[in-house]
mmCIF file of C-alpha atoms in Angstrom:
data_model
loop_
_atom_site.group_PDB
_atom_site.id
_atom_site.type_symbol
_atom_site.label_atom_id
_atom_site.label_comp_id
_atom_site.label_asym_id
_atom_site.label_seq_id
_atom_site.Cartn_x
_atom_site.Cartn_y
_atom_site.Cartn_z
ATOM 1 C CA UNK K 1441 73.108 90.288 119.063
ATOM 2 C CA UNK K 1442 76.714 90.611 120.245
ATOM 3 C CA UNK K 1443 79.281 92.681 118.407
ATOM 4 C CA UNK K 1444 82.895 91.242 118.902
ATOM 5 C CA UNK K 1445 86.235 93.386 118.462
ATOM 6 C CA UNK K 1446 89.983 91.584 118.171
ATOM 7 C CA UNK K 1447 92.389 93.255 119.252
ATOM 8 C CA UNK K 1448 96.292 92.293 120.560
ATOM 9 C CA UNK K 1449 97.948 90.885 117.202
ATOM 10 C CA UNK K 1450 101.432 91.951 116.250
ATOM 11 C CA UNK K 1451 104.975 90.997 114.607
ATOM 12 C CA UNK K 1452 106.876 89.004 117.108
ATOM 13 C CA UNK K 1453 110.192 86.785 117.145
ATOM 14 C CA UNK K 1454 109.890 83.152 118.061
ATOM 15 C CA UNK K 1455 109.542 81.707 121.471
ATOM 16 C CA UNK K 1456 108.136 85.284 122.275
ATOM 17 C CA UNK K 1457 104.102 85.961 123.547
ATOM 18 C CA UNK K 1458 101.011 87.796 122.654
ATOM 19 C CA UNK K 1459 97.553 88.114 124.487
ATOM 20 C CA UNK K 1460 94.416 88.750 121.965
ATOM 21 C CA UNK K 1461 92.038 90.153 123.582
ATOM 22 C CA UNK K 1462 87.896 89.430 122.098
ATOM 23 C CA UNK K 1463 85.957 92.368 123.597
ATOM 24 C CA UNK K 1464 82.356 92.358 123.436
ATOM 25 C CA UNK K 1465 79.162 94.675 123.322
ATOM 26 C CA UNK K 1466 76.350 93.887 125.578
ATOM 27 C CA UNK K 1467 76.200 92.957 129.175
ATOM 28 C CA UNK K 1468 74.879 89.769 128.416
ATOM 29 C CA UNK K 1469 78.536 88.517 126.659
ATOM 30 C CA UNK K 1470 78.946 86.176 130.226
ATOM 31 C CA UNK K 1471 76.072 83.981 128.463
ATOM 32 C CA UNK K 1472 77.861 83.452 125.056
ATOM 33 C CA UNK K 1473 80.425 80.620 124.398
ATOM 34 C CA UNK K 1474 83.398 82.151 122.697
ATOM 35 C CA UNK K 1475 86.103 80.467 120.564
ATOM 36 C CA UNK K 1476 89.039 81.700 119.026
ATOM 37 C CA UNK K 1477 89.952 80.259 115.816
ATOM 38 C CA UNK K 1478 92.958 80.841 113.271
ATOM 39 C CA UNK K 1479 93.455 81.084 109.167
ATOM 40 C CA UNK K 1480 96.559 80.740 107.422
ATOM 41 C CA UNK K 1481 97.402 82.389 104.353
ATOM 42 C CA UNK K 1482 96.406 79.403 101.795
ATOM 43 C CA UNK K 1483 94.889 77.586 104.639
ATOM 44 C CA UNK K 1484 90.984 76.796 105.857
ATOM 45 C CA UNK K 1485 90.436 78.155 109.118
ATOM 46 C CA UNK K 1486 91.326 76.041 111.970
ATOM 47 C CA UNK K 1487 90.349 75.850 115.294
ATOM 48 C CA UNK K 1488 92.421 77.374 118.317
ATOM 49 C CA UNK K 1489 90.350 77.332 121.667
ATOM 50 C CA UNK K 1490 86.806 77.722 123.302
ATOM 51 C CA UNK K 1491 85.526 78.888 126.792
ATOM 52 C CA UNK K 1492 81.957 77.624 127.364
ATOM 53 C CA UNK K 1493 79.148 79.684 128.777
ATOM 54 C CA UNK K 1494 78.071 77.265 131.732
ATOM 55 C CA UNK K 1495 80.720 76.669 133.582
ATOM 56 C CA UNK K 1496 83.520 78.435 132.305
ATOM 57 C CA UNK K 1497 85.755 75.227 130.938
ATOM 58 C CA UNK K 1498 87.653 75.486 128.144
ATOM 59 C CA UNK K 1499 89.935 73.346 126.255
ATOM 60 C CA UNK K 1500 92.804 74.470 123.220
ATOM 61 C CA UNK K 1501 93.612 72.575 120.138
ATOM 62 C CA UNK K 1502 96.571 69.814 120.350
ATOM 63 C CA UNK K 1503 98.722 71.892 118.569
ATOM 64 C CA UNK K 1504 98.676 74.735 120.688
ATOM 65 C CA UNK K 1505 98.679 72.662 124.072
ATOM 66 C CA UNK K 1506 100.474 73.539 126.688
ATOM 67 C CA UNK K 1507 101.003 77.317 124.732
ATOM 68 C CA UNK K 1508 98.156 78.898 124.828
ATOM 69 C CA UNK K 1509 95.507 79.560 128.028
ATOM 70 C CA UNK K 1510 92.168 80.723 127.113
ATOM 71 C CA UNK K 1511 90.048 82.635 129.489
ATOM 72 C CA UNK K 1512 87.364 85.173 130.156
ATOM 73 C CA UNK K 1513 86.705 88.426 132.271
ATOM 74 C CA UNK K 1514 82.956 89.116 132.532
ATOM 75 C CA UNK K 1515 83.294 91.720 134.234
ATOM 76 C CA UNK K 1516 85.202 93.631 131.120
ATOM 77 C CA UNK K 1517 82.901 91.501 128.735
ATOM 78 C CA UNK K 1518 86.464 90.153 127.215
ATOM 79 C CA UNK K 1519 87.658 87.426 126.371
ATOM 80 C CA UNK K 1520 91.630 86.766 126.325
ATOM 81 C CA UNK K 1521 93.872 84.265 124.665
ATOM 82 C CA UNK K 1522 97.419 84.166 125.667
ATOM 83 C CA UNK K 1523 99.626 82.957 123.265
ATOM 84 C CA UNK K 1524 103.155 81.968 124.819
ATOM 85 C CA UNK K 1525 105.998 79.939 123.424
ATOM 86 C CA UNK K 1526 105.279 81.510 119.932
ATOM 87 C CA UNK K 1527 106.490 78.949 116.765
ATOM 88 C CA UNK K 1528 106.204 80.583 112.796
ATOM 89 C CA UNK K 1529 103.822 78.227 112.277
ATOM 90 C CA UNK K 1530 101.294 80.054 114.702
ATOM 91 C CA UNK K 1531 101.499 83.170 111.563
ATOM 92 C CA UNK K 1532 97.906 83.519 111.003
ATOM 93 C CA UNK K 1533 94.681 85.890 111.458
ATOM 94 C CA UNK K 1534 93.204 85.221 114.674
ATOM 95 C CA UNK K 1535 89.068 85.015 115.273
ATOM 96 C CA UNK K 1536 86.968 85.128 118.053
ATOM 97 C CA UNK K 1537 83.554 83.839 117.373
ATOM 98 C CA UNK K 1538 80.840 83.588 119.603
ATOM 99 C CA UNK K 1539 77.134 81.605 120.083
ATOM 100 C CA UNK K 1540 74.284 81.566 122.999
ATOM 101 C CA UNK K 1541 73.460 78.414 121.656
ATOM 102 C CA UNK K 1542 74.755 75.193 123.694
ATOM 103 C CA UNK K 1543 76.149 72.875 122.116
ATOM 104 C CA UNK K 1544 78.470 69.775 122.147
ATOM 105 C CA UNK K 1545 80.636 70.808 119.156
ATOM 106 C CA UNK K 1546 82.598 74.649 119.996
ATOM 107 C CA UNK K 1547 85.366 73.173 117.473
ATOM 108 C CA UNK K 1548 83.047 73.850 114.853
ATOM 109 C CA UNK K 1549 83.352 77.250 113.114
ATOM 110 C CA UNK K 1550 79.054 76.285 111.679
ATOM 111 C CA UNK K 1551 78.823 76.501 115.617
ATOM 112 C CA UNK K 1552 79.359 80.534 116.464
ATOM 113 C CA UNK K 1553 76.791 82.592 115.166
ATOM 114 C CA UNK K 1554 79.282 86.191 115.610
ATOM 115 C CA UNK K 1555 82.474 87.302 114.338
ATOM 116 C CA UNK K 1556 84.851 89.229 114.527
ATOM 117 C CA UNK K 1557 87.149 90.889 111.887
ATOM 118 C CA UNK K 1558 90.072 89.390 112.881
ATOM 119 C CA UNK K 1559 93.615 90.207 114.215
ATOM 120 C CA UNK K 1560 96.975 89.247 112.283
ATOM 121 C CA UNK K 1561 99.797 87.692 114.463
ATOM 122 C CA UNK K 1562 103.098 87.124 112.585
ATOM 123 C CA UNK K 1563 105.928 84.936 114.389
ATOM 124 C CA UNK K 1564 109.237 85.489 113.207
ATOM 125 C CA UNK K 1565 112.000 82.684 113.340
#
Protein backbone atom coordinates (compact mmCIF):
# COMPACT_ATOMS: atom_id res chain seq x y z
CA UNK A 1 0.00 0.00 0.00
CA UNK A 2 1.30 3.43 -1.01
CA UNK A 3 0.29 6.60 0.77
CA UNK A 4 0.37 9.69 -1.65
CA UNK A 5 0.72 13.48 -0.43
CA UNK A 6 -0.05 16.69 -2.97
CA UNK A 7 1.56 19.30 -2.40
CA UNK A 8 2.57 22.69 -4.71
CA UNK A 9 -1.02 24.30 -5.40
CA UNK A 10 -1.50 28.02 -5.05
CA UNK A 11 -3.29 31.38 -6.35
CA UNK A 12 -1.52 32.47 -9.44
CA UNK A 13 -2.13 35.13 -12.35
CA UNK A 14 -2.45 33.86 -15.88
CA UNK A 15 0.30 32.82 -18.15
CA UNK A 16 2.19 32.24 -14.76
CA UNK A 17 3.52 28.38 -13.47
CA UNK A 18 3.21 25.94 -10.70
CA UNK A 19 4.97 22.49 -10.07
CA UNK A 20 2.72 19.88 -7.89
CA UNK A 21 4.65 17.75 -6.48
CA UNK A 22 2.92 13.74 -5.60
CA UNK A 23 5.24 12.42 -2.86
CA UNK A 24 5.01 8.96 -1.87
CA UNK A 25 5.58 6.45 1.12
CA UNK A 26 7.40 3.31 0.44
CA UNK A 27 10.50 2.57 -1.47
CA UNK A 28 8.72 0.60 -3.81
CA UNK A 29 6.73 4.01 -5.37
CA UNK A 30 9.36 3.47 -8.72
CA UNK A 31 6.92 0.35 -9.43
CA UNK A 32 3.56 2.30 -9.34
CA UNK A 33 2.08 4.16 -12.40
CA UNK A 34 1.03 7.58 -11.26
CA UNK A 35 -1.47 10.01 -12.86
CA UNK A 36 -2.46 13.30 -12.03
CA UNK A 37 -5.94 14.17 -12.60
CA UNK A 38 -8.10 17.47 -12.08
CA UNK A 39 -11.89 18.44 -10.73
CA UNK A 40 -13.58 21.54 -11.32
CA UNK A 41 -15.94 23.07 -9.09
CA UNK A 42 -19.34 21.66 -10.78
CA UNK A 43 -17.27 19.46 -12.92
CA UNK A 44 -16.46 15.37 -12.99
CA UNK A 45 -12.95 14.83 -12.60
CA UNK A 46 -10.92 14.88 -15.64
CA UNK A 47 -7.85 13.54 -16.58
CA UNK A 48 -4.46 15.59 -16.66
CA UNK A 49 -1.35 13.23 -17.18
CA UNK A 50 0.25 9.73 -16.39
CA UNK A 51 3.90 8.41 -16.06
CA UNK A 52 3.95 4.61 -16.45
CA UNK A 53 5.90 2.25 -14.27
CA UNK A 54 7.88 0.31 -17.10
CA UNK A 55 9.50 2.53 -18.91
CA UNK A 56 8.92 5.79 -17.64
CA UNK A 57 6.64 7.32 -20.74
CA UNK A 58 4.13 9.50 -20.14
CA UNK A 59 1.70 11.39 -22.12
CA UNK A 60 -0.75 14.74 -20.92
CA UNK A 61 -4.26 15.39 -21.92
CA UNK A 62 -4.89 17.55 -25.29
CA UNK A 63 -5.85 20.32 -23.40
CA UNK A 64 -2.93 20.74 -21.44
CA UNK A 65 -0.40 19.88 -24.37
CA UNK A 66 2.40 21.55 -24.85
CA UNK A 67 1.78 23.18 -20.93
CA UNK A 68 2.32 20.81 -18.76
CA UNK A 69 5.51 18.07 -18.44
CA UNK A 70 4.94 15.23 -16.22
CA UNK A 71 7.76 13.40 -14.65
CA UNK A 72 9.15 11.35 -11.82
CA UNK A 73 12.19 11.28 -9.32
CA UNK A 74 12.58 7.80 -7.79
CA UNK A 75 15.04 8.58 -6.01
CA UNK A 76 12.75 11.21 -3.81
CA UNK A 77 9.76 8.72 -4.43
CA UNK A 78 7.96 12.00 -6.13
CA UNK A 79 6.31 12.58 -8.68
CA UNK A 80 6.14 16.25 -10.31
CA UNK A 81 3.81 17.99 -12.68
CA UNK A 82 4.80 21.28 -14.01
CA UNK A 83 2.19 23.37 -14.96
CA UNK A 84 3.42 26.37 -17.26
CA UNK A 85 1.50 28.77 -19.44
CA UNK A 86 -1.31 28.82 -16.74
CA UNK A 87 -5.11 29.71 -18.43
CA UNK A 88 -8.34 30.24 -15.65
CA UNK A 89 -9.64 27.43 -17.02
CA UNK A 90 -6.81 25.18 -15.43
CA UNK A 91 -8.77 26.46 -11.67
CA UNK A 92 -9.27 23.13 -10.23
CA UNK A 93 -8.14 20.55 -7.36
CA UNK A 94 -5.35 18.62 -8.57
CA UNK A 95 -4.94 14.52 -7.85
CA UNK A 96 -2.32 12.23 -8.05
CA UNK A 97 -3.45 8.70 -8.12
CA UNK A 98 -1.48 5.78 -8.33
CA UNK A 99 -1.75 1.68 -9.31
CA UNK A 100 0.93 -1.39 -9.50
CA UNK A 101 -1.38 -2.80 -11.75
CA UNK A 102 -0.46 -2.54 -15.66
CA UNK A 103 -2.67 -1.59 -17.67
CA UNK A 104 -3.60 -0.11 -21.12
CA UNK A 105 -6.04 2.55 -19.83
CA UNK A 106 -3.96 5.28 -17.09
CA UNK A 107 -6.77 7.86 -18.39
CA UNK A 108 -9.08 6.06 -16.36
CA UNK A 109 -9.62 7.36 -12.79
CA UNK A 110 -11.38 3.13 -12.11
CA UNK A 111 -7.59 2.54 -13.06
CA UNK A 112 -5.47 3.95 -9.77
CA UNK A 113 -6.09 2.10 -6.81
CA UNK A 114 -4.45 5.33 -4.31
CA UNK A 115 -5.23 8.81 -3.74
CA UNK A 116 -4.37 11.55 -2.66
CA UNK A 117 -6.29 14.44 -0.94
CA UNK A 118 -5.77 16.80 -3.38
CA UNK A 119 -4.16 20.27 -3.97
CA UNK A 120 -6.23 23.48 -5.14
CA UNK A 121 -4.60 25.60 -7.97
CA UNK A 122 -6.49 28.85 -8.78
CA UNK A 123 -5.43 30.86 -12.08
CA UNK A 124 -6.30 34.31 -12.08
CA UNK A 125 -7.02 36.28 -15.41
Amino acid sequence: QVQLVESGGGLVQAGGSLRLSCAASGRTFGRYAVGWFRQAPGKEREFVATIVQTDASADVADSVKGRFAISRDSAKYTVYLQMNSLKPEDTAVYYCAATRRFSDSFYRMTTYDYWGQGTQVTVSS
